[in-house]
mmCIF file with all atom_site columns, C-alpha atoms in Angstrom:
data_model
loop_
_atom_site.group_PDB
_atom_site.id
_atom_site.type_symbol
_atom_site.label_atom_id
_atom_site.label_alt_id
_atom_site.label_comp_id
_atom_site.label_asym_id
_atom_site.label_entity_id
_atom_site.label_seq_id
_atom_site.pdbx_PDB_ins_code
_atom_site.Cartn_x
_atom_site.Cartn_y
_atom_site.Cartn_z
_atom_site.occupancy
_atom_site.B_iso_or_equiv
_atom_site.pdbx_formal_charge
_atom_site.auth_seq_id
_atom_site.auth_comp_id
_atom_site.auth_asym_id
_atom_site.auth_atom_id
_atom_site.pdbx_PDB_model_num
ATOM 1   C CA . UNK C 1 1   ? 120.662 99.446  88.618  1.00 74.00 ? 255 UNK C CA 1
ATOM 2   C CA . UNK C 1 2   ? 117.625 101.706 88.845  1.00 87.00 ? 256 UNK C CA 1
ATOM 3   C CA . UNK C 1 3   ? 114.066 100.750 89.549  1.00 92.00 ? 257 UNK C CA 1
ATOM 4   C CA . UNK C 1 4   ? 111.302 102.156 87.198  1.00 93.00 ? 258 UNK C CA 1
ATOM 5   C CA . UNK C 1 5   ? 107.442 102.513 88.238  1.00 96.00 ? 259 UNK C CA 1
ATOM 6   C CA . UNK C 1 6   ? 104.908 101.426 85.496  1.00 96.00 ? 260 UNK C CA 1
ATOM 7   C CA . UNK C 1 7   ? 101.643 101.909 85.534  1.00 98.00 ? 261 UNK C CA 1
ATOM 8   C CA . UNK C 1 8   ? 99.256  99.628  82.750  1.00 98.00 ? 262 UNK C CA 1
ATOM 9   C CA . UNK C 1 9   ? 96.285  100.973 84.183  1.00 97.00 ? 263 UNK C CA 1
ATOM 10  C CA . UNK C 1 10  ? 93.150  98.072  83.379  1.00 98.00 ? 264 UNK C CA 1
ATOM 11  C CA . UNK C 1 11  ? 94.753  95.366  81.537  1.00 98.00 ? 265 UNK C CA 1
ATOM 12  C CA . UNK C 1 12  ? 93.776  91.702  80.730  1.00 96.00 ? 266 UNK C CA 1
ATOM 13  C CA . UNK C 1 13  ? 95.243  89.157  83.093  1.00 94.00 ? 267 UNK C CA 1
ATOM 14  C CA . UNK C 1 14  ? 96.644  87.342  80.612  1.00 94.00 ? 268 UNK C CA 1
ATOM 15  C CA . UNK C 1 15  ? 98.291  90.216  78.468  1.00 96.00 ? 269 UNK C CA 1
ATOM 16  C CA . UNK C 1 16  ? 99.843  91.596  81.845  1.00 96.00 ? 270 UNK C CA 1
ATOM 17  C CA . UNK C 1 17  ? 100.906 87.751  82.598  1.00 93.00 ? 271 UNK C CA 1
ATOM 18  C CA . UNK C 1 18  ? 102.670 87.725  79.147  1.00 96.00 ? 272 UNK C CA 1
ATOM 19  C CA . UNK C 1 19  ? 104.376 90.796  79.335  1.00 96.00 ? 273 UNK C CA 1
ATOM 20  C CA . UNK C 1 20  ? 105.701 90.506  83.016  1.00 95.00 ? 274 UNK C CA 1
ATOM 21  C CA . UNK C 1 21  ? 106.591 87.021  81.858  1.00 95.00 ? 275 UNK C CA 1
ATOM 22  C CA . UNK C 1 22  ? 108.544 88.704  79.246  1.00 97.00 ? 276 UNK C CA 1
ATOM 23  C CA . UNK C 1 23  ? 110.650 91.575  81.385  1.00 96.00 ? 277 UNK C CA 1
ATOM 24  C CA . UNK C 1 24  ? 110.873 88.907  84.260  1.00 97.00 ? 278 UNK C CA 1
ATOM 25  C CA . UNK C 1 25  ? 112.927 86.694  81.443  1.00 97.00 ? 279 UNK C CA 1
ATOM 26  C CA . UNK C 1 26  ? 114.964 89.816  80.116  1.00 96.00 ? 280 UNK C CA 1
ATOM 27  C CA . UNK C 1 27  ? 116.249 90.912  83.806  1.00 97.00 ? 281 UNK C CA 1
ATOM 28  C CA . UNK C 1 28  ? 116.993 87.225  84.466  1.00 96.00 ? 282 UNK C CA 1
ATOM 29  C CA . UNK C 1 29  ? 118.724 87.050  81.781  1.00 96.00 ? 283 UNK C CA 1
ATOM 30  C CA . UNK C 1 30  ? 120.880 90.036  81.593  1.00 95.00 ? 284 UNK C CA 1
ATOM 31  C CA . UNK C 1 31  ? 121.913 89.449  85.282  1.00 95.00 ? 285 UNK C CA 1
ATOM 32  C CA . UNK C 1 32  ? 123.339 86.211  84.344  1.00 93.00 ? 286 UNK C CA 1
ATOM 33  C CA . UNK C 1 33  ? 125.149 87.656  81.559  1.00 95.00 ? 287 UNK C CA 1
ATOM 34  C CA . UNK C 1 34  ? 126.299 90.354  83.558  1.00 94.00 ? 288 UNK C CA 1
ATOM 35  C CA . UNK C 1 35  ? 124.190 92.849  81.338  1.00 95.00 ? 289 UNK C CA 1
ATOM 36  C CA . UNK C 1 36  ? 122.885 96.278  82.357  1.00 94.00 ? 290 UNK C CA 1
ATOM 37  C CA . UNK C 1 37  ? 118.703 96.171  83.443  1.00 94.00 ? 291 UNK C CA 1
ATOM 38  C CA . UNK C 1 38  ? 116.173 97.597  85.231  1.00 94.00 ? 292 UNK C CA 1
ATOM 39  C CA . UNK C 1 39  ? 114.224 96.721  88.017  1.00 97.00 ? 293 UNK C CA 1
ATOM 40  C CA . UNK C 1 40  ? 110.028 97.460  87.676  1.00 97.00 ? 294 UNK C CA 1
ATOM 41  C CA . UNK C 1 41  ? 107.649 98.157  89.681  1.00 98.00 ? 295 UNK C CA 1
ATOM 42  C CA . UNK C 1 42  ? 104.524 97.631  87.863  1.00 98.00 ? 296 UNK C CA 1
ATOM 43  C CA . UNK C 1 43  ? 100.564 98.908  89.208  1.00 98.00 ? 297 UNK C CA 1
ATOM 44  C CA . UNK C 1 44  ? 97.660  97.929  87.346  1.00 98.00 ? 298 UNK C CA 1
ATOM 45  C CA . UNK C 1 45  ? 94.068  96.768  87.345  1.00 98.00 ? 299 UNK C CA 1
ATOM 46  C CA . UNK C 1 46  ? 92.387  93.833  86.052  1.00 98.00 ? 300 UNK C CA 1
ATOM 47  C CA . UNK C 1 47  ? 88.959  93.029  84.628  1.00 96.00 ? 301 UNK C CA 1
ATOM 48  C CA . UNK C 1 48  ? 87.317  90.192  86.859  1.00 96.00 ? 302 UNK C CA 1
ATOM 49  C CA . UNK C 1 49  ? 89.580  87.268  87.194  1.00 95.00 ? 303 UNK C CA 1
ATOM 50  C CA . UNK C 1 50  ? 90.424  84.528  89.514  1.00 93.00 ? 304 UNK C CA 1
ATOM 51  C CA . UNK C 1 51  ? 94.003  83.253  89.713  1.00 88.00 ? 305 UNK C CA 1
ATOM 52  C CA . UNK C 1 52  ? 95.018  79.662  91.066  1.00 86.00 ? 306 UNK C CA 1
ATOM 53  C CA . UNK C 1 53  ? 99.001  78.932  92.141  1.00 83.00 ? 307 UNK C CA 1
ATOM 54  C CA . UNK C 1 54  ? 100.643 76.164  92.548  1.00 79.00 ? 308 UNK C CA 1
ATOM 55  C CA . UNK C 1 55  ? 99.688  74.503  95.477  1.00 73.00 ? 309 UNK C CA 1
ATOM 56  C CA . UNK C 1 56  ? 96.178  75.725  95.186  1.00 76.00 ? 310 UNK C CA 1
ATOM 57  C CA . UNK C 1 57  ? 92.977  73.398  95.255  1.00 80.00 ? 311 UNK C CA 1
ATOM 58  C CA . UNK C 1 58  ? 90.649  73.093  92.480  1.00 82.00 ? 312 UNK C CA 1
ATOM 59  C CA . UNK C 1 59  ? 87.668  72.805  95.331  1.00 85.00 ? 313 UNK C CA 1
ATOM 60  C CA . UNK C 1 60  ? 88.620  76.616  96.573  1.00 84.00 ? 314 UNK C CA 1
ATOM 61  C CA . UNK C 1 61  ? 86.673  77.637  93.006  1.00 86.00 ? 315 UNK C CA 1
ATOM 62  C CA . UNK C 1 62  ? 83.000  77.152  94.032  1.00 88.00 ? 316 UNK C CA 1
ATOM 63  C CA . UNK C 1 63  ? 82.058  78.013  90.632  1.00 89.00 ? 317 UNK C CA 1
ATOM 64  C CA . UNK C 1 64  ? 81.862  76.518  86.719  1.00 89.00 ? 318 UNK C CA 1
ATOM 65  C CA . UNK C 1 65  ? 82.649  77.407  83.781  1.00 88.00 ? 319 UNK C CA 1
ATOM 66  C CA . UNK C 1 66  ? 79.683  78.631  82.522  1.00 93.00 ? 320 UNK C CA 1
ATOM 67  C CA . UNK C 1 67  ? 79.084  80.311  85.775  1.00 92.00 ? 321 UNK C CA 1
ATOM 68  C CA . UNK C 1 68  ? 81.918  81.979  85.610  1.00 93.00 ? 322 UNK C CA 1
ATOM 69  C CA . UNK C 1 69  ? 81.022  82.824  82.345  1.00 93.00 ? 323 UNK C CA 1
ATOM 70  C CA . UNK C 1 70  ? 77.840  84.485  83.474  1.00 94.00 ? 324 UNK C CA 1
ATOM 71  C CA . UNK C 1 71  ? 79.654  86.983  85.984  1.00 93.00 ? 325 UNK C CA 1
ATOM 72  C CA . UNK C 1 72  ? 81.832  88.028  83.249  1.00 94.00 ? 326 UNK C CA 1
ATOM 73  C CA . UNK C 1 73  ? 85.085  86.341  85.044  1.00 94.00 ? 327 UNK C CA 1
ATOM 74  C CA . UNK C 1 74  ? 88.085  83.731  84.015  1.00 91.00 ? 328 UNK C CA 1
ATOM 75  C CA . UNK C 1 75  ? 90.114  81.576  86.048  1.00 91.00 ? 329 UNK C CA 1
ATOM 76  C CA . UNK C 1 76  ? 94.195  80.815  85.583  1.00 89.00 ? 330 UNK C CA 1
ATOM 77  C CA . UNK C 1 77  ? 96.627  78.374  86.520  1.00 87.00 ? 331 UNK C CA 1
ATOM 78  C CA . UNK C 1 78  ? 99.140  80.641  87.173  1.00 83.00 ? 332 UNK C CA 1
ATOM 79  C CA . UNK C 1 79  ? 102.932 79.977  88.422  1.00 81.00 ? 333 UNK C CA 1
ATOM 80  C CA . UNK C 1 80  ? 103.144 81.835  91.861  1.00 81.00 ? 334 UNK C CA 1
ATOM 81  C CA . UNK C 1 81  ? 103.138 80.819  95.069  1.00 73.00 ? 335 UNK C CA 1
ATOM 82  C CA . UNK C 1 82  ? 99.639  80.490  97.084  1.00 73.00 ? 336 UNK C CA 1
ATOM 83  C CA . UNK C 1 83  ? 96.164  79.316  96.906  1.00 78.00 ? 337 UNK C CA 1
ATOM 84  C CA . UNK C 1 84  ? 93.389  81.173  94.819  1.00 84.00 ? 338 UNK C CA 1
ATOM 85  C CA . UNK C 1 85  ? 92.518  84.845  94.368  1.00 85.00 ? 339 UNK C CA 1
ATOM 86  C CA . UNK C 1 86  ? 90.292  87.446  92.751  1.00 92.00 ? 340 UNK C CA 1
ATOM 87  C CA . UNK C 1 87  ? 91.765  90.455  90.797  1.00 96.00 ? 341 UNK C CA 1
ATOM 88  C CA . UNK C 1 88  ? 88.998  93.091  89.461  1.00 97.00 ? 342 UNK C CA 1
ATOM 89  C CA . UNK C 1 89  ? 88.177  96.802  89.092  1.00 97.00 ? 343 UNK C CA 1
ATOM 90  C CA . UNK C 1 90  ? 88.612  98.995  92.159  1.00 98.00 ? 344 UNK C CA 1
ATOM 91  C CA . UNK C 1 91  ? 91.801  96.409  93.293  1.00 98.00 ? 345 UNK C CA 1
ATOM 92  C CA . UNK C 1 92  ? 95.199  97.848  93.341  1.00 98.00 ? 346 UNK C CA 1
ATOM 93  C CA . UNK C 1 93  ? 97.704  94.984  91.611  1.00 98.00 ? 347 UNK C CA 1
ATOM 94  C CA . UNK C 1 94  ? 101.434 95.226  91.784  1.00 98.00 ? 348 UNK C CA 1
ATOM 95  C CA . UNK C 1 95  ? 103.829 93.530  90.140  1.00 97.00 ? 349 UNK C CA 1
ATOM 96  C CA . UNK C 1 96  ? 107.571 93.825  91.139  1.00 98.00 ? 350 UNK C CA 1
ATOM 97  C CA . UNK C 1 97  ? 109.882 92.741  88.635  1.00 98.00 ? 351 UNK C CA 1
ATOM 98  C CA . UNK C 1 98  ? 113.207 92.734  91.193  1.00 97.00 ? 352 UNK C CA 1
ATOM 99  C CA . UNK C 1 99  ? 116.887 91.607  91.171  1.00 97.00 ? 353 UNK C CA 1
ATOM 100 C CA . UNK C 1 100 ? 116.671 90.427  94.915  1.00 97.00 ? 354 UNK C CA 1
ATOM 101 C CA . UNK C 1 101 ? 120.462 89.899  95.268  1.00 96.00 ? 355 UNK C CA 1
ATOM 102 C CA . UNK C 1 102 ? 120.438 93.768  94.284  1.00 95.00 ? 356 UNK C CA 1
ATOM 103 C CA . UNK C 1 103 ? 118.748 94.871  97.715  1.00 95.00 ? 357 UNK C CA 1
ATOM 104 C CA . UNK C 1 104 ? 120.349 92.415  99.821  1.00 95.00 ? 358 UNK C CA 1
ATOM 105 C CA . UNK C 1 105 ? 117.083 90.826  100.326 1.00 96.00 ? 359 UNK C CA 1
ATOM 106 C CA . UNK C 1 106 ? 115.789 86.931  100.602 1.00 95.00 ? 360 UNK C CA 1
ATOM 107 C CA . UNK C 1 107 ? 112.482 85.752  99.674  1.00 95.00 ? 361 UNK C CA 1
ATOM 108 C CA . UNK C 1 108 ? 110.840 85.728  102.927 1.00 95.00 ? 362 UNK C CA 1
ATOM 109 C CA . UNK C 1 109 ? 111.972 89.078  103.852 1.00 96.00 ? 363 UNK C CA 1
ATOM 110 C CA . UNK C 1 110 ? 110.776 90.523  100.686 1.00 97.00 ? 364 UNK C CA 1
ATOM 111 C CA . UNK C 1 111 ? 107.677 88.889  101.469 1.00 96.00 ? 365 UNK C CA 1
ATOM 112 C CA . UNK C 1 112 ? 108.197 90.922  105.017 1.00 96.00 ? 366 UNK C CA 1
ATOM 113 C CA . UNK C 1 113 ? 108.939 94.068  102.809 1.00 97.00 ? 367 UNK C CA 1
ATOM 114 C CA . UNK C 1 114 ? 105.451 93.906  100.901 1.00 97.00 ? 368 UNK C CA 1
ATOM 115 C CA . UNK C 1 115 ? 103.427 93.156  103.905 1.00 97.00 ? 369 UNK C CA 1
ATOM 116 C CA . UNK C 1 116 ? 104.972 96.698  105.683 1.00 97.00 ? 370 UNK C CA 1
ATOM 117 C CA . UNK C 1 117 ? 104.472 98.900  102.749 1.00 98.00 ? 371 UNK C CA 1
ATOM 118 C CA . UNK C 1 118 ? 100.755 97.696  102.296 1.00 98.00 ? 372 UNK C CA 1
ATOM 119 C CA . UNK C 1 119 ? 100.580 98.245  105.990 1.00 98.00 ? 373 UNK C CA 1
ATOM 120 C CA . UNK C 1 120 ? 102.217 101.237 106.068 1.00 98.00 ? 374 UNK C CA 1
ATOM 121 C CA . UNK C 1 121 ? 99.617  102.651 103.115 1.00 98.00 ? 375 UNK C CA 1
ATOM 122 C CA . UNK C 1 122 ? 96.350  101.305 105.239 1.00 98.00 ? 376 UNK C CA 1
ATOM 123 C CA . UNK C 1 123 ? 97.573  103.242 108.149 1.00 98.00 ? 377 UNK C CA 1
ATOM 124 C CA . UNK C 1 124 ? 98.051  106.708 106.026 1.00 98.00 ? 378 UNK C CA 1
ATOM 125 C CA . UNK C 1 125 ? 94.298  106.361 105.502 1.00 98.00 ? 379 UNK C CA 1
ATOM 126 C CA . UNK C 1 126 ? 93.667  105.770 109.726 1.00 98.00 ? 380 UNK C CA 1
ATOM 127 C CA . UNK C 1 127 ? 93.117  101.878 108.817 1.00 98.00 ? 381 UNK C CA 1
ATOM 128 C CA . UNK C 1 128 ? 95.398  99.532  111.475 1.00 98.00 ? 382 UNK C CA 1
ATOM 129 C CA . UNK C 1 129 ? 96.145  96.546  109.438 1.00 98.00 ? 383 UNK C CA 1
ATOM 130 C CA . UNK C 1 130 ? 98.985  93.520  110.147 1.00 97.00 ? 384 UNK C CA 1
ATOM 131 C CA . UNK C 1 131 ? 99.726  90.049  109.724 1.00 95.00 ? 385 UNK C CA 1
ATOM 132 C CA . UNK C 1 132 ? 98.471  86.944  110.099 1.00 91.00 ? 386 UNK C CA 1
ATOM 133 C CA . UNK C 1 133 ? 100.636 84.100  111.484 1.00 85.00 ? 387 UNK C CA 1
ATOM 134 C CA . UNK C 1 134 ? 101.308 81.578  108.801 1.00 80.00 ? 388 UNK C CA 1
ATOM 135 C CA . UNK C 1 135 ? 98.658  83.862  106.411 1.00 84.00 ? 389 UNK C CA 1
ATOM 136 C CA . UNK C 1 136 ? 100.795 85.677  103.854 1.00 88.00 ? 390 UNK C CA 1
ATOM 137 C CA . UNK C 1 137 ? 99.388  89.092  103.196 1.00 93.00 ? 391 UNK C CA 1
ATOM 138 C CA . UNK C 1 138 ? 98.131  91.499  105.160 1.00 97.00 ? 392 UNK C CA 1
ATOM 139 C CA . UNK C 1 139 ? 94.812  91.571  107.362 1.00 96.00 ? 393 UNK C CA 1
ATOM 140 C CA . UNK C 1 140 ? 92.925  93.574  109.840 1.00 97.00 ? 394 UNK C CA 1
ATOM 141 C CA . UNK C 1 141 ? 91.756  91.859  113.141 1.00 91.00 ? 395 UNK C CA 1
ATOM 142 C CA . UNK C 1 142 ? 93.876  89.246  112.447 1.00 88.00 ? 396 UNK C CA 1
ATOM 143 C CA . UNK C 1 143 ? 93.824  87.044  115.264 1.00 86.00 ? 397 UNK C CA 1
ATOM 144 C CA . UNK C 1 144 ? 89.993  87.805  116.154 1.00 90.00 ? 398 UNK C CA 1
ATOM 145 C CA . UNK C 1 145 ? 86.970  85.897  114.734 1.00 89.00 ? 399 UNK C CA 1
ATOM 146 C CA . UNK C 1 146 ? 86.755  88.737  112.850 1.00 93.00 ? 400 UNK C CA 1
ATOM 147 C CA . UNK C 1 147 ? 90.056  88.791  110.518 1.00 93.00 ? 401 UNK C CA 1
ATOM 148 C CA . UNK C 1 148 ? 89.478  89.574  107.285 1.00 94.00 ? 402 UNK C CA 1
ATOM 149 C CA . UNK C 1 149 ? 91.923  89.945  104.236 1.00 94.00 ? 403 UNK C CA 1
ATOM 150 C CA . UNK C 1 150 ? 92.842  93.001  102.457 1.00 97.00 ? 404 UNK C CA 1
ATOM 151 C CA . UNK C 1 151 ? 95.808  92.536  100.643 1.00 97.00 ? 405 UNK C CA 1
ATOM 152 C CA . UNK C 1 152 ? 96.892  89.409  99.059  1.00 92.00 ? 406 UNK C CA 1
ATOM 153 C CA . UNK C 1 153 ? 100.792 88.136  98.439  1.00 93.00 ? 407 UNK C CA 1
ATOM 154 C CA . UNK C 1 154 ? 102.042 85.621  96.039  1.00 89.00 ? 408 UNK C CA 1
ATOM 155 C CA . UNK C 1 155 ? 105.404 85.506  94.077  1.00 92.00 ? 409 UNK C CA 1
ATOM 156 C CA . UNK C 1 156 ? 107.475 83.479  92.102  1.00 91.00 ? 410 UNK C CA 1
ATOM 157 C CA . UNK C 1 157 ? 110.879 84.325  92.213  1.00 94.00 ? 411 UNK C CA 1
ATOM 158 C CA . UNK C 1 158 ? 113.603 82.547  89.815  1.00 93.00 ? 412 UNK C CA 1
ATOM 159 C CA . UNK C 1 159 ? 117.225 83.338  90.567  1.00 93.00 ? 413 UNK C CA 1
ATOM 160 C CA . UNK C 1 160 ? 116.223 86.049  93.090  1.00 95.00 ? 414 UNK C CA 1
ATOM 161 C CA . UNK C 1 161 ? 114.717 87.434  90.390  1.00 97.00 ? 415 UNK C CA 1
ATOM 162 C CA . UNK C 1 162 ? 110.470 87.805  91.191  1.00 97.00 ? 416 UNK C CA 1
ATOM 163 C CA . UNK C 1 163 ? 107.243 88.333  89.523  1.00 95.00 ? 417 UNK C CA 1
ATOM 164 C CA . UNK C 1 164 ? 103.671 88.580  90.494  1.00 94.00 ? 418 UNK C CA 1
ATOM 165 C CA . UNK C 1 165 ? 103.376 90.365  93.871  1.00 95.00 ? 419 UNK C CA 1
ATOM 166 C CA . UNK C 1 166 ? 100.696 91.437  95.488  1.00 96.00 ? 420 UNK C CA 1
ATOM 167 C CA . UNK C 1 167 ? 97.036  92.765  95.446  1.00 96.00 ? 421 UNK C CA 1
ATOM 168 C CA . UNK C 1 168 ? 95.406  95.396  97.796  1.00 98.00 ? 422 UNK C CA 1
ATOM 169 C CA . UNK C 1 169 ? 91.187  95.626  97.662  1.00 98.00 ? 423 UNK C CA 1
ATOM 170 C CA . UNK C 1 170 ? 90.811  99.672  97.441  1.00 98.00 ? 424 UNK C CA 1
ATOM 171 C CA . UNK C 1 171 ? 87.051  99.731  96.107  1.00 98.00 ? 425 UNK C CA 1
ATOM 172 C CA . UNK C 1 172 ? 87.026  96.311  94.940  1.00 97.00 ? 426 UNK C CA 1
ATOM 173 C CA . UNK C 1 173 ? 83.588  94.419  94.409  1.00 95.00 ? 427 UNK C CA 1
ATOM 174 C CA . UNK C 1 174 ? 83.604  92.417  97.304  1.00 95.00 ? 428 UNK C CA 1
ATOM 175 C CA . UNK C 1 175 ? 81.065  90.030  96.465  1.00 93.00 ? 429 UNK C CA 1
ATOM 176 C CA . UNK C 1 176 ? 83.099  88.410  93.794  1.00 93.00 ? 430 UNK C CA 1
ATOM 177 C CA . UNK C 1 177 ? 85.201  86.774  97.120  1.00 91.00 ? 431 UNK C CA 1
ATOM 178 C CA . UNK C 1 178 ? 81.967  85.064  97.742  1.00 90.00 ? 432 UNK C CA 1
ATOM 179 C CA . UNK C 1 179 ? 82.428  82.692  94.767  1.00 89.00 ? 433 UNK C CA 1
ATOM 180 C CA . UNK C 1 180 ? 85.837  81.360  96.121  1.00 84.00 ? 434 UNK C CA 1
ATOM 181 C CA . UNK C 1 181 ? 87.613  80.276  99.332  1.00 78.00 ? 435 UNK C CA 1
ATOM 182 C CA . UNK C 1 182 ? 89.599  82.974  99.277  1.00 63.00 ? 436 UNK C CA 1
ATOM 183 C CA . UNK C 1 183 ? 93.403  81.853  99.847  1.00 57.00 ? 437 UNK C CA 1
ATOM 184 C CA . UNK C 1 184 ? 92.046  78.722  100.395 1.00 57.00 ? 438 UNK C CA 1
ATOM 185 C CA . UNK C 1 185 ? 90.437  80.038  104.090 1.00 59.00 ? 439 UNK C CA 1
ATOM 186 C CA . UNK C 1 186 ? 87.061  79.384  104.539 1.00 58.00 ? 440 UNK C CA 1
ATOM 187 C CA . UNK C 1 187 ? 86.917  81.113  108.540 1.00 61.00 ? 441 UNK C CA 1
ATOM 188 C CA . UNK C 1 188 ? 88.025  84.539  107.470 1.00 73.00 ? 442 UNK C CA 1
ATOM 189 C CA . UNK C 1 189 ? 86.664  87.252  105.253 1.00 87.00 ? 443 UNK C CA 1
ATOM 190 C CA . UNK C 1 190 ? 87.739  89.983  103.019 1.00 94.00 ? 444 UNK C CA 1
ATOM 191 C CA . UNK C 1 191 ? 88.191  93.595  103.529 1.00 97.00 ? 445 UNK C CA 1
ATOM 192 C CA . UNK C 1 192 ? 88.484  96.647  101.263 1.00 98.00 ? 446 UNK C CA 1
ATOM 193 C CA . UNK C 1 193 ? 90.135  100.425 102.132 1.00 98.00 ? 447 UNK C CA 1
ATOM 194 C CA . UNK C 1 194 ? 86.310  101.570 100.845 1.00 98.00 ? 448 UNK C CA 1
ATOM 195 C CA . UNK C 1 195 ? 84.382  99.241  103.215 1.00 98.00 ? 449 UNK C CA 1
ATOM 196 C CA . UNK C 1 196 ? 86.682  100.101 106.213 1.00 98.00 ? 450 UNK C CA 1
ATOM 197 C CA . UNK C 1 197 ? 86.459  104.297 105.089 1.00 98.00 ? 451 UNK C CA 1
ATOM 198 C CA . UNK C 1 198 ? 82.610  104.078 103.890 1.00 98.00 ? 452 UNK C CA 1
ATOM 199 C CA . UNK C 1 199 ? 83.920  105.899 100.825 1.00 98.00 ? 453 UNK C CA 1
ATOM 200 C CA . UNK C 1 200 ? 85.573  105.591 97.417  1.00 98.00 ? 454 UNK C CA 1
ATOM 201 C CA . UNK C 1 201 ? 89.624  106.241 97.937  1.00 98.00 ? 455 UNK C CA 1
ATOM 202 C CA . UNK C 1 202 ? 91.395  107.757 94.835  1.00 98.00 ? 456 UNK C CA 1
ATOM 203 C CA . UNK C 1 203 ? 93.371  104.941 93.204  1.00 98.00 ? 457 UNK C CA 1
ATOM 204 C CA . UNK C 1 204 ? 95.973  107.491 91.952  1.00 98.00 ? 458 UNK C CA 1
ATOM 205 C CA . UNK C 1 205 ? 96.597  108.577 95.518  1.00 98.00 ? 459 UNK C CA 1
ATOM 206 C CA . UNK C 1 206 ? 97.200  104.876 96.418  1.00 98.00 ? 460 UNK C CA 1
ATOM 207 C CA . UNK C 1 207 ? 99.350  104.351 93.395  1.00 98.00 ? 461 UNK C CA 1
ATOM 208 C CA . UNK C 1 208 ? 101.408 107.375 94.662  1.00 98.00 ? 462 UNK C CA 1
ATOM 209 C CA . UNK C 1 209 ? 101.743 105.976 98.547  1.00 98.00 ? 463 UNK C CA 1
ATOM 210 C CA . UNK C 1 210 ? 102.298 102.298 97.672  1.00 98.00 ? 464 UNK C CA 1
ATOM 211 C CA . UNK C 1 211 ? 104.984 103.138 95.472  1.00 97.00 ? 465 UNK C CA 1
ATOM 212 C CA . UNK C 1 212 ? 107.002 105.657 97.754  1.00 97.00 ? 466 UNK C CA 1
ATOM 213 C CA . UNK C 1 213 ? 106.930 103.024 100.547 1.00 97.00 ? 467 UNK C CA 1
ATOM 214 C CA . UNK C 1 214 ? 108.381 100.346 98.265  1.00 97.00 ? 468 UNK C CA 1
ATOM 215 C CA . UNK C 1 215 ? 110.879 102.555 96.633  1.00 95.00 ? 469 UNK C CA 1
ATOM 216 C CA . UNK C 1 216 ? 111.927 103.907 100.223 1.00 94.00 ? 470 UNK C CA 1
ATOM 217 C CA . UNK C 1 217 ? 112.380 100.087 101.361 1.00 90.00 ? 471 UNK C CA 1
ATOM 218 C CA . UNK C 1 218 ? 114.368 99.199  98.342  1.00 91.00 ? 472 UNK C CA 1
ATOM 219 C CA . UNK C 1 219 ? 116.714 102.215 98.480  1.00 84.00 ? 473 UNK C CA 1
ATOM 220 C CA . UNK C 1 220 ? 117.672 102.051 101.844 1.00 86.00 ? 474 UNK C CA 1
ATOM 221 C CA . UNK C 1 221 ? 118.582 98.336  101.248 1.00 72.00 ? 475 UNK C CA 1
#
């Protein structure tokens, strides 16, 4: 089956939660009747939100409602794996919609698969990023006092079938991680491709990269 890359631009969390939700459904459901489908990679952008999973702690949100009310963010219980994160403007979000059995792949070494094409990206730009032992995603320093976090990972995958997936800080608003334990760490910080370059990157350009190195993973699977 092929794989398609989408790109919703700035969307509201919870319209691109309903319509992932929706395609996520549809593939599972035409691979267990044996239907034809398509695989998605999906990029997009998100007003400010914060985004709990399912094992995440309530105390990781340092903030109220009304406080989150007055810096124009919303917070979601939301069915993926992992603690709580921040989407906004300036962060690179993408959603794989996948047929896992497809590419021959489990769930940890899809996991694997995101890490190295985020990794792969921050190096095209000079920055030397890797992972984190028992820290999903993909950091820079990682096993210094100075690790911080610039790319976050959490799925939910349903009869090898996933959603959600995984969020790179480009020229994301870094102060918004200061309202949250990010991940639920409260040792380590949070990185961006701007603060590491000391300039704005082209979104487009990271679009373009991220999506080659998936695709290139996937097909030679």
């Amino acid at each position: 089956m092929k794989t398609i890359t989408t790109d919703w631009e700035l969307i509201p969390y919870s319209e691109a939660w309903s319509r992932q939700t929706e395609w996520f459904d549809a593939l599972v459901h035409a691979k267990q009747g044996g239907e034809k489908y398509e695989n998605r990679i999906i990029f997009c952008e998100h007003p400010h939100v914060y985004t709990l999973g399912r094992s995440g702690k309530e105390n990781n949100m340092l903030l109220g409602e009304e406080q989150l009310k007055a810096i124009g963010a919303t917070l979601y219980h939301i069915d993926r794996g992992g603690d709580i994160t921040y989407h906004g403007p300036g962060q690179l979000v993408c959603y794989p919609i996948l047929n896992l059995e497809e590419f021959g792949l489990g769930l940890k070494e899809y996991v694997h698969l995101l890490e190295e094409a985020v990794i792969r990206v921050c190096a095209s730009y000079g920055v030397e990023a890797g992972r984190l032992e028992k820290a999903t995603g993909v950091w820079l320093e990682g096993d210094t006092p100075r690790a911080r976090k610039i790319c976050a990972i959490g799925v939910r995958s349903s009869h090898y079938v996933t959603m959600h997936g995984l969020a790179l800080n480009v020229n994301t608003d870094l102060r918004y991680f200061s309202y949250i334990h990010p991940c639920g760490f409260i040792d380590k910080g949070v990185t961006s491709l701007q603060k590491e370059l000391g300039h704005n990157v082209d979104m487009d350009e990271v679009k373009e990269r991220l999506g080659s190195e998936l695709l290139t993973f996937l097909l030679s699977k």
